Short mmCIF file of C-alpha atoms in Angstrom, two decimals:
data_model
loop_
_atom_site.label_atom_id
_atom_site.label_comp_id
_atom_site.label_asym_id
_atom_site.label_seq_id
_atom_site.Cartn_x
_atom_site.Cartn_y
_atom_site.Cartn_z
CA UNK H 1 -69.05 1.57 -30.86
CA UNK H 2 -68.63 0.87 -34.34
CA UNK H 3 -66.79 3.79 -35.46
CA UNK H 4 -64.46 2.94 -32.67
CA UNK H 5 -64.11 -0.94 -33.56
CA UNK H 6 -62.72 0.51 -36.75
CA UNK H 7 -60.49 2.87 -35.09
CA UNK H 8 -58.78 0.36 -32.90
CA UNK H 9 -58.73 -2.25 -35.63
CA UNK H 10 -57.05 0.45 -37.79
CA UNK H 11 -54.25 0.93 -34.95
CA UNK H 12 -53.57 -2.95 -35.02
CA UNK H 13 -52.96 -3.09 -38.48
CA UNK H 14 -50.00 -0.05 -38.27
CA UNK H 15 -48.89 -0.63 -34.94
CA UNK H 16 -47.35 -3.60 -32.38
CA UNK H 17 -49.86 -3.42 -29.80
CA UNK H 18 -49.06 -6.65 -28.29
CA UNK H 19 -45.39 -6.84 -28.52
CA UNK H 20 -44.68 -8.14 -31.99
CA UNK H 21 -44.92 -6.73 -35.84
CA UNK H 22 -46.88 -8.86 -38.49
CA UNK H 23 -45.28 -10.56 -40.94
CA UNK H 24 -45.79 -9.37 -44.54
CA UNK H 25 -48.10 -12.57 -44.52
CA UNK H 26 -49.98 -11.89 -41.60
CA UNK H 27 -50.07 -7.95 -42.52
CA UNK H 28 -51.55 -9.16 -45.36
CA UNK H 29 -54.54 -11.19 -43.62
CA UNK H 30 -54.99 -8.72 -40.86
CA UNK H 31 -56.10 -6.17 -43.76
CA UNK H 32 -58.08 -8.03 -45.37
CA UNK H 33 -60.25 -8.48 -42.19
CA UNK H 34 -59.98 -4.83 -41.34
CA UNK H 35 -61.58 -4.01 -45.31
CA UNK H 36 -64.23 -6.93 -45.04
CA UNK H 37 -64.94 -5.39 -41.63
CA UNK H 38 -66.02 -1.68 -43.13
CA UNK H 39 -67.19 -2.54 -46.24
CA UNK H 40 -69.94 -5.75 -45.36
CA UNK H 41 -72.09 -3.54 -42.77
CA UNK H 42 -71.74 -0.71 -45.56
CA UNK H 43 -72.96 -2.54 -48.55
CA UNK H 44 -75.82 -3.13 -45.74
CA UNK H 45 -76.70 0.35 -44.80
CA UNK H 46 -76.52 1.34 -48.66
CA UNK H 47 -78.93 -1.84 -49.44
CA UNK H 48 -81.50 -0.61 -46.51
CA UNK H 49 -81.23 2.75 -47.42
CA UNK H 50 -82.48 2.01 -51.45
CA UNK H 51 -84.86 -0.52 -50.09
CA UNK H 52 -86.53 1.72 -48.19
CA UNK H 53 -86.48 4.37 -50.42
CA UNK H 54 -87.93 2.64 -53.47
CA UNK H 55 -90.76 1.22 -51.78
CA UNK H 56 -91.98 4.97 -50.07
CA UNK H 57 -92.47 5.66 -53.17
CA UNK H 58 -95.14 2.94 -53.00
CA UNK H 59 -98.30 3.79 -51.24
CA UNK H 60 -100.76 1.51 -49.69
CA UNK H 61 -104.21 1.04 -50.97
CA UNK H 62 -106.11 2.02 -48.24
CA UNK H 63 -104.51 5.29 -47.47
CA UNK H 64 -103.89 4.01 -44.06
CA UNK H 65 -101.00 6.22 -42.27
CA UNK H 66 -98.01 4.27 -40.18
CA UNK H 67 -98.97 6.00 -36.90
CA UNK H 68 -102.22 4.72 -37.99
CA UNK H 69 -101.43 1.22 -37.99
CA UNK H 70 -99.42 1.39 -35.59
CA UNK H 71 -102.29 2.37 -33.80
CA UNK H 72 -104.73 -0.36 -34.68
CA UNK H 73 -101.85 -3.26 -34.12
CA UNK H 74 -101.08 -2.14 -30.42
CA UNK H 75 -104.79 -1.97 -30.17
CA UNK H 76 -105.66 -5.37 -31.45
CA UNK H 77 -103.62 -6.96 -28.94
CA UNK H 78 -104.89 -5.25 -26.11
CA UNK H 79 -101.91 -2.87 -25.96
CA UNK H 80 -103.54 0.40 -25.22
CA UNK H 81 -101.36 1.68 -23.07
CA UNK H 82 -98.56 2.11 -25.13
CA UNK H 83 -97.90 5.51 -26.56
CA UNK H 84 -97.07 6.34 -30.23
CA UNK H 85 -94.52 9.48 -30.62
CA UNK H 86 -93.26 11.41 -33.27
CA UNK H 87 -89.16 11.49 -32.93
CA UNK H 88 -86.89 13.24 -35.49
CA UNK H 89 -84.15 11.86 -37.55
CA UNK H 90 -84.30 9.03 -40.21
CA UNK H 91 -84.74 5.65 -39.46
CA UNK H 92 -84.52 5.84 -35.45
CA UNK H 93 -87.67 4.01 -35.33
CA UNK H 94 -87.80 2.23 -31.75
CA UNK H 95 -90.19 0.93 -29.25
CA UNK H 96 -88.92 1.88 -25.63
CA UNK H 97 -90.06 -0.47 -23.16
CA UNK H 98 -90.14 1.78 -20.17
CA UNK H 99 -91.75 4.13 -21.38
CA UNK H 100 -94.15 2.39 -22.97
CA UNK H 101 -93.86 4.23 -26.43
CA UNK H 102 -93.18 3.05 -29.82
CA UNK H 103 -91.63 5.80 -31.76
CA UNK H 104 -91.72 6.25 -35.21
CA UNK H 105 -89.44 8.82 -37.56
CA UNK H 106 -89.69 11.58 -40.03
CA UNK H 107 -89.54 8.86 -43.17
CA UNK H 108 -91.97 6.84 -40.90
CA UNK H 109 -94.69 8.61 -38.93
CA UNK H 110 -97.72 10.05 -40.82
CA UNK H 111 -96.30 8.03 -44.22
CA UNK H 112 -98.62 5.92 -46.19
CA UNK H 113 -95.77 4.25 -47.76
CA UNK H 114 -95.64 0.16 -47.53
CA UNK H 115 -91.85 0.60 -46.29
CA UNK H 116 -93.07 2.89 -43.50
CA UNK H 117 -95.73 1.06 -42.53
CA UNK H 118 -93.79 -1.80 -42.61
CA UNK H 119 -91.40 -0.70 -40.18
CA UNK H 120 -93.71 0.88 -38.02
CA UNK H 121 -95.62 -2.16 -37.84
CA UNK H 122 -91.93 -4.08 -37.18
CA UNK H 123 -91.89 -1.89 -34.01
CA UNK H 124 -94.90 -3.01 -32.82
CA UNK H 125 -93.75 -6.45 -32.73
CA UNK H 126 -91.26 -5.79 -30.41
CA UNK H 127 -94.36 -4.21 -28.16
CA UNK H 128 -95.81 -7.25 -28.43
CA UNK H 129 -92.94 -9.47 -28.02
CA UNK H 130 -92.40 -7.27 -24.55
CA UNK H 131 -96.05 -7.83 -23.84
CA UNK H 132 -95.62 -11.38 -24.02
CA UNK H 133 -92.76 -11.72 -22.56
CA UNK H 134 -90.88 -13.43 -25.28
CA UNK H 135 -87.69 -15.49 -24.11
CA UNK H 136 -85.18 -13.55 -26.08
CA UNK H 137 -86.17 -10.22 -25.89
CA UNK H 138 -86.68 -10.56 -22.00
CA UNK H 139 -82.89 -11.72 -22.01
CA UNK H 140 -82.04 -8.78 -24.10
CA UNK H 141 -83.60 -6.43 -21.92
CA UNK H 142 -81.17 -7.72 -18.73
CA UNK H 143 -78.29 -7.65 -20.89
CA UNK H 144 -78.46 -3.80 -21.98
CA UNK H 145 -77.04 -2.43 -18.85
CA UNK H 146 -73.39 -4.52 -18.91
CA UNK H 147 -73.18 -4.11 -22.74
CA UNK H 148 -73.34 -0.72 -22.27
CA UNK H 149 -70.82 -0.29 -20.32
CA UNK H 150 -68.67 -2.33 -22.00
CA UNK H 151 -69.52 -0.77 -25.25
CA UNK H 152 -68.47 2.37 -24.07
CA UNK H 153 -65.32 1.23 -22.34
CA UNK H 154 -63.84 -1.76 -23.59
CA UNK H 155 -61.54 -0.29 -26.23
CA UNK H 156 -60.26 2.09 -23.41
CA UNK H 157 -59.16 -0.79 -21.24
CA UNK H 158 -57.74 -2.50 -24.33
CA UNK H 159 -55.78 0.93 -24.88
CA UNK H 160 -54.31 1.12 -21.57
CA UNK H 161 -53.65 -2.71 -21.21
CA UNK H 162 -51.14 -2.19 -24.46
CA UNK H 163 -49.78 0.91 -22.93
CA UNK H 164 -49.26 -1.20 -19.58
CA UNK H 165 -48.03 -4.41 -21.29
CA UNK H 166 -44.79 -4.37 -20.13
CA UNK H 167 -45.76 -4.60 -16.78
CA UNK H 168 -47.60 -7.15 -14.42
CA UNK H 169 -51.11 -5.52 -14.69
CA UNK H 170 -50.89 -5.16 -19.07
CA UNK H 171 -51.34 -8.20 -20.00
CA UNK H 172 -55.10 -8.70 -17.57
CA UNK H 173 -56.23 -5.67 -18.67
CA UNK H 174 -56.20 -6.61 -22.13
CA UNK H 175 -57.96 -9.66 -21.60
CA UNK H 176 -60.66 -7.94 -19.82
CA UNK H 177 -60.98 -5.82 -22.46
CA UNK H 178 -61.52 -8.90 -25.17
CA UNK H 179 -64.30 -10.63 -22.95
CA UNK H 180 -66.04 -6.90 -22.55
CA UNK H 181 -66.07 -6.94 -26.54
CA UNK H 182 -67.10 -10.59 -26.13
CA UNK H 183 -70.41 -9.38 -23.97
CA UNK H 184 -70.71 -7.09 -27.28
CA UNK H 185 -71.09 -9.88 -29.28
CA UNK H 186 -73.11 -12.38 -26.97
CA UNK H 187 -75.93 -9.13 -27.11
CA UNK H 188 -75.62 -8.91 -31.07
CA UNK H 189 -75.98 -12.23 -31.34
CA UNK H 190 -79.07 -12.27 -28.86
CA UNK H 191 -80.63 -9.37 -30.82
CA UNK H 192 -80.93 -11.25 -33.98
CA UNK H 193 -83.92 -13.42 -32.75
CA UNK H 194 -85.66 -10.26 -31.38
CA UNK H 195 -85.79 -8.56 -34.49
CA UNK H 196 -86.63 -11.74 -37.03
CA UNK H 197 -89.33 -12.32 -34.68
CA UNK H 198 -90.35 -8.68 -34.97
CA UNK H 199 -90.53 -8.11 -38.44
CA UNK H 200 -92.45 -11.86 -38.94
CA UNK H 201 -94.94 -10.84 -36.42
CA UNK H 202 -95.43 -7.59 -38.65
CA UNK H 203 -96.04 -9.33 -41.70
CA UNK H 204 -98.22 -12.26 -40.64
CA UNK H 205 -100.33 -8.89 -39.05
CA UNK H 206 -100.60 -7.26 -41.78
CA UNK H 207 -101.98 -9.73 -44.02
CA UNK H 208 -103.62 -11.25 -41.51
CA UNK H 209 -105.33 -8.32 -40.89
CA UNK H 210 -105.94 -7.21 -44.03
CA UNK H 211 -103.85 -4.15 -43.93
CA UNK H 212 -102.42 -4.25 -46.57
CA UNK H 213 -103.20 -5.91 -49.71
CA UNK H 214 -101.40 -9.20 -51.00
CA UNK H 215 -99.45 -7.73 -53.96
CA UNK H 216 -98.22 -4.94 -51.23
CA UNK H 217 -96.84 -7.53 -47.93
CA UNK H 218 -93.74 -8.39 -50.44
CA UNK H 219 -92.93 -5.32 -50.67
CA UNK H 220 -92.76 -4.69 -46.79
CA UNK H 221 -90.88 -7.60 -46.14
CA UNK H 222 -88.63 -5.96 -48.71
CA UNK H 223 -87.72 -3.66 -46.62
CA UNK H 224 -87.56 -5.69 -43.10
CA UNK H 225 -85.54 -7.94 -44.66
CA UNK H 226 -83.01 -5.52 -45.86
CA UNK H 227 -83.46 -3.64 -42.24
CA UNK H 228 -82.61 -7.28 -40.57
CA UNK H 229 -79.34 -7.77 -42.44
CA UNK H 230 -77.67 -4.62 -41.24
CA UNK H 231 -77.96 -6.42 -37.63
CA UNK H 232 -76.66 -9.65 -39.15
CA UNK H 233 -73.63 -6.76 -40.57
CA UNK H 234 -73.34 -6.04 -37.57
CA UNK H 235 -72.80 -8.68 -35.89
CA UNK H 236 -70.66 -10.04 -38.65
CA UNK H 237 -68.14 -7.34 -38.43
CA UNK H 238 -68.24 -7.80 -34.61
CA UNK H 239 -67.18 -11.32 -35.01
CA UNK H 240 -64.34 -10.18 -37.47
CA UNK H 241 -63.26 -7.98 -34.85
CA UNK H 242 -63.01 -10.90 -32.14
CA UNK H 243 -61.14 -12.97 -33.96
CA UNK H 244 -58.85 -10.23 -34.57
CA UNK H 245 -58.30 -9.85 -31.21
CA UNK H 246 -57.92 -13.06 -30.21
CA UNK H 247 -55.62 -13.80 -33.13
CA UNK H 248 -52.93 -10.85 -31.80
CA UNK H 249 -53.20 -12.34 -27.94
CA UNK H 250 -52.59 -15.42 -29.13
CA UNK H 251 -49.21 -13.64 -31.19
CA UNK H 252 -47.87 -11.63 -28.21
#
C-alpha cells in the first residue's frame, strides 16, 4: 500500500489528474509533501533497524531465550492455549488472533538478545490485549476486513475516476476513492493505541517479573520505542497523502 501511495503521489506531482496543472508555487509545495512523505517513514525504518541491531548484540542475564519468555508471559496470564511458531523473515513478528499463535522471526525466536526478547514479549501483549478484550484492539480487529479492501483497491478507483473525469461517473469515483484512503487512515490511526499498549504491557512484565534485570528494561524499550514510531511514520505519511488528495479535489 505504501509503495503504491508513493506511486500515485509521484503521478500527481507530473501529471493533471484532476483537470488543472500546478502553479510553479503549488508545484513547489506538492513536492515538498511528496519528499517529506518518503523520507519520514525511512529515517524510521533505518532508526528501528540500528535499534534493534545494537541491542542483539546485548544479551540478557539470565540466558532466557525469546520463545522462552514468550512462553512464560502467555503462561502467566492463563494463556495456554496460544501457540508460539517459528516464521521466517526479519522482523515479521506477529500474534494472529485466529489462530491463536504468536509468531516470532529469525532475529527473534531462540535469541537471548534484550531487543528480541523485547519484541517477543511486545507480541504477547497484543495476546493479552485480545484476551482481555481491550477496546481498541477489538475495534481493530472489525476494521481489518474493509481496510483491506480498500488498501488494495483504492488507488485503482482513484485511477479510473481521473481517466473517467470528463464524464458524469469521474468525478464520484474519485471521491470514493479518497474516503477508501480515508478508512486507511481511520485504521492507522486506531492501531497506534494497540501497539503503545502492547509494548507498555511488555515492559511493566518484564520488570515486573523479573525477567530481565533493571539496567537491561531500557534497553528493550529502546527498541519498542523505535518499533512504535515507524507506525506513527506511517501514519504520518498517510496523513500527508490525504491532504494531498484533498488539496487537488478541492483544485479541479
Amino acid at each position: 500500500m505504501y509503495t503504491m501511495s508513493l506511486a500515485v503521489a509521484a503521478l500527481m506531482d507530473y501529471g493533471s489528474y484532476y483537470g488543472y496543472r500546478s502553479s510553479g508555487g503549488d508545484y513547489g509545495k506538492y513536492l515538498l509533501l511528496f519528499l517529506a512523505m518518503i523520507i519520514i517513514p525511512l529515517i524510521a525504518q533505518i532508526n528501528v533497524k540500528a535499534t534493534f541491531s545494537k541491542y542483539s548484540k546485548v544479551n540478557n542475564s539470565r540466558g532466557l531465550t525469546a520463545d522462552q519468555v514468550a512462553r512464560m508471559i502467555l503462561d502467566s496470564n492463563g494463556l495456554h492455549n496460544i501457540r508460539i511458531e517459528h516464521i521466517s523473515g526479519a522482523l515479521s513478528d506477529h500474534f494472529d488472533p485466529k489462530a491463536n499463535v504468536v509468531r516470532l522471526s529469525d532475529a527473534v525466536y531462540g535469541q537471548t538478545s534484550v531487543a528480541a526478547i523485547g519484541v517477543a514479549a511486545h507480541e504477547c501483549g497484543h495476546a493479552c490485549q485480545h484476551a482481555e478484550n481491550y477496546g481498541p484492539i477489538l475495534l481493530r480487529t472489525k476494521l481489518v476486513p474493509i481496510t483491506n479492501i480498500c488498501s488494495r483497491f483504492w488507488y485503482l478507483v482513484l485511477i479510473i475516476g481521473c481517466i473517467l473525469s470528463s464524464l458524469t461517473i469521474g468525478t464520484p469515483l474519485i471521491y470514493l476513492s479518497i474516503a477508501m484512503f480515508a478508512a486507511v487512515v481511520v485504521f492507522q490511526i486506531v492501531t497506534l493505541p494497540c501497539e503503545f499498549n502492547a509494548s507498555d504491557r511488555a515492559l511493566k512484565t518484564l520488570e515486573r517479573d523479573g525477567i530481565l534485570e533493571m539496567a537491561e528494561v531500557p534497553h528493550a524499550q529502546k527498541v519498542l520505542k523505535a518499533a512504535a514510531l515507524t507506525y506513527v511514520a506511517s501514519l504520518v505519511s498517510s496523513m500527508i497523502q490525504l491532504l494531498r488528495l484533498l488539496l487537488s479535489v478541492r483544485r479541479r
